[in-house]
Amino acid sequence: MAIPSLAPLPPIAILPATTPDFYAIAALEGRAFEHDEVCTVAYGPNRHSHANLLHREKTLGSQPKEKGARNIVTKAVLIGQDGKEEIVGAAGWSFHLGREDGTAEEEKGSEEGGKGEELENGSGGWGEGANVKLCEDVFLGAEKIIVGSTEGRNFAKLNTLVVSPEYQRRGIGKMLIEDGLKEADRMGLQAVLGASKEGLGLYKKLGFKEVEVMEIKVWEYEGGEGMGLDTHAIMHRPAKTV
């Protein structure tokens, strides 16, 4: 269902994603981040393989072990004139509750060494052929900063945001984030995320501010020879009451 970039989009609905959607979302992530140097090196030359897509499918459908936490994945569905539906974007959120009354301490989850992101990737696995060193430095390193920025209070975290390359810069990403923020605001939660430089402008418009910027020297990692410097910004949005 190819839509010219300047043509009006058909109706788009933001809906809960379920198990049958996760493989398609995993494949969509691969296409959307095809030319991202960090993802290229982190997940390796086999990142588009059926085995790795199945691995990602499983992690998208998993729930964190931290007590009081839950994951939610939503999808942006484009509905064509013929009634057919196409997934053109997705967002994954985790909501971490019970931290302020101490109940979350029974399951350490993301508190120790950034294990929340590790759990999201399948009990510490990053997929077949992944660069473990880069994944740990960037993703687990970011998780430590993110958790630290919440100062022990409950929070909502954007784990992933992806929009089909054919539909980017059409407001779909904004719709997906706003949908998650509505839930965060309903529960009175602060929100946190890790942002690429391409997403900074959008996140700032939605009330996020930079906490810390990580510099990633991609060329220092195996498979990243000749690549450049990338940045990953940890961002925070205060809790709002509605």
Coordinates of C-alpha atoms in Angstrom, one line a residue, residues 18-27 29 47 49-63 73 120-122:
T18 CA -0.8 -8.5 20.0
T19 CA 1.3 -11.6 19.4
P20 CA 0.4 -11.9 15.7
D21 CA 1.8 -8.4 15.1
F22 CA 5.2 -8.8 16.7
Y23 CA 7.0 -10.5 13.8
A24 CA 5.9 -7.8 11.4
I25 CA 7.0 -5.1 13.9
A26 CA 10.4 -6.7 14.2
A27 CA 10.8 -6.7 10.4
E29 CA 12.3 -2.1 12.8
R47 CA 20.1 -8.9 12.0
S49 CA 17.6 -13.2 9.5
H50 CA 14.4 -15.2 10.3
A51 CA 16.0 -16.4 13.5
N52 CA 16.7 -12.9 14.7
L53 CA 13.3 -11.7 13.7
L54 CA 11.8 -14.6 15.8
H55 CA 14.1 -13.6 18.7
R56 CA 12.9 -10.0 18.5
E57 CA 9.3 -11.2 18.1
K58 CA 9.6 -13.0 21.4
T59 CA 11.1 -10.1 23.3
L60 CA 8.5 -7.7 22.0
G61 CA 5.9 -10.0 23.6
S62 CA 7.7 -10.5 26.9
Q63 CA 7.0 -8.9 30.2
V73 CA 3.3 -2.4 22.6
E120 CA 13.9 -6.9 27.1
N121 CA 16.4 -8.5 24.8
G122 CA 15.6 -12.1 26.0

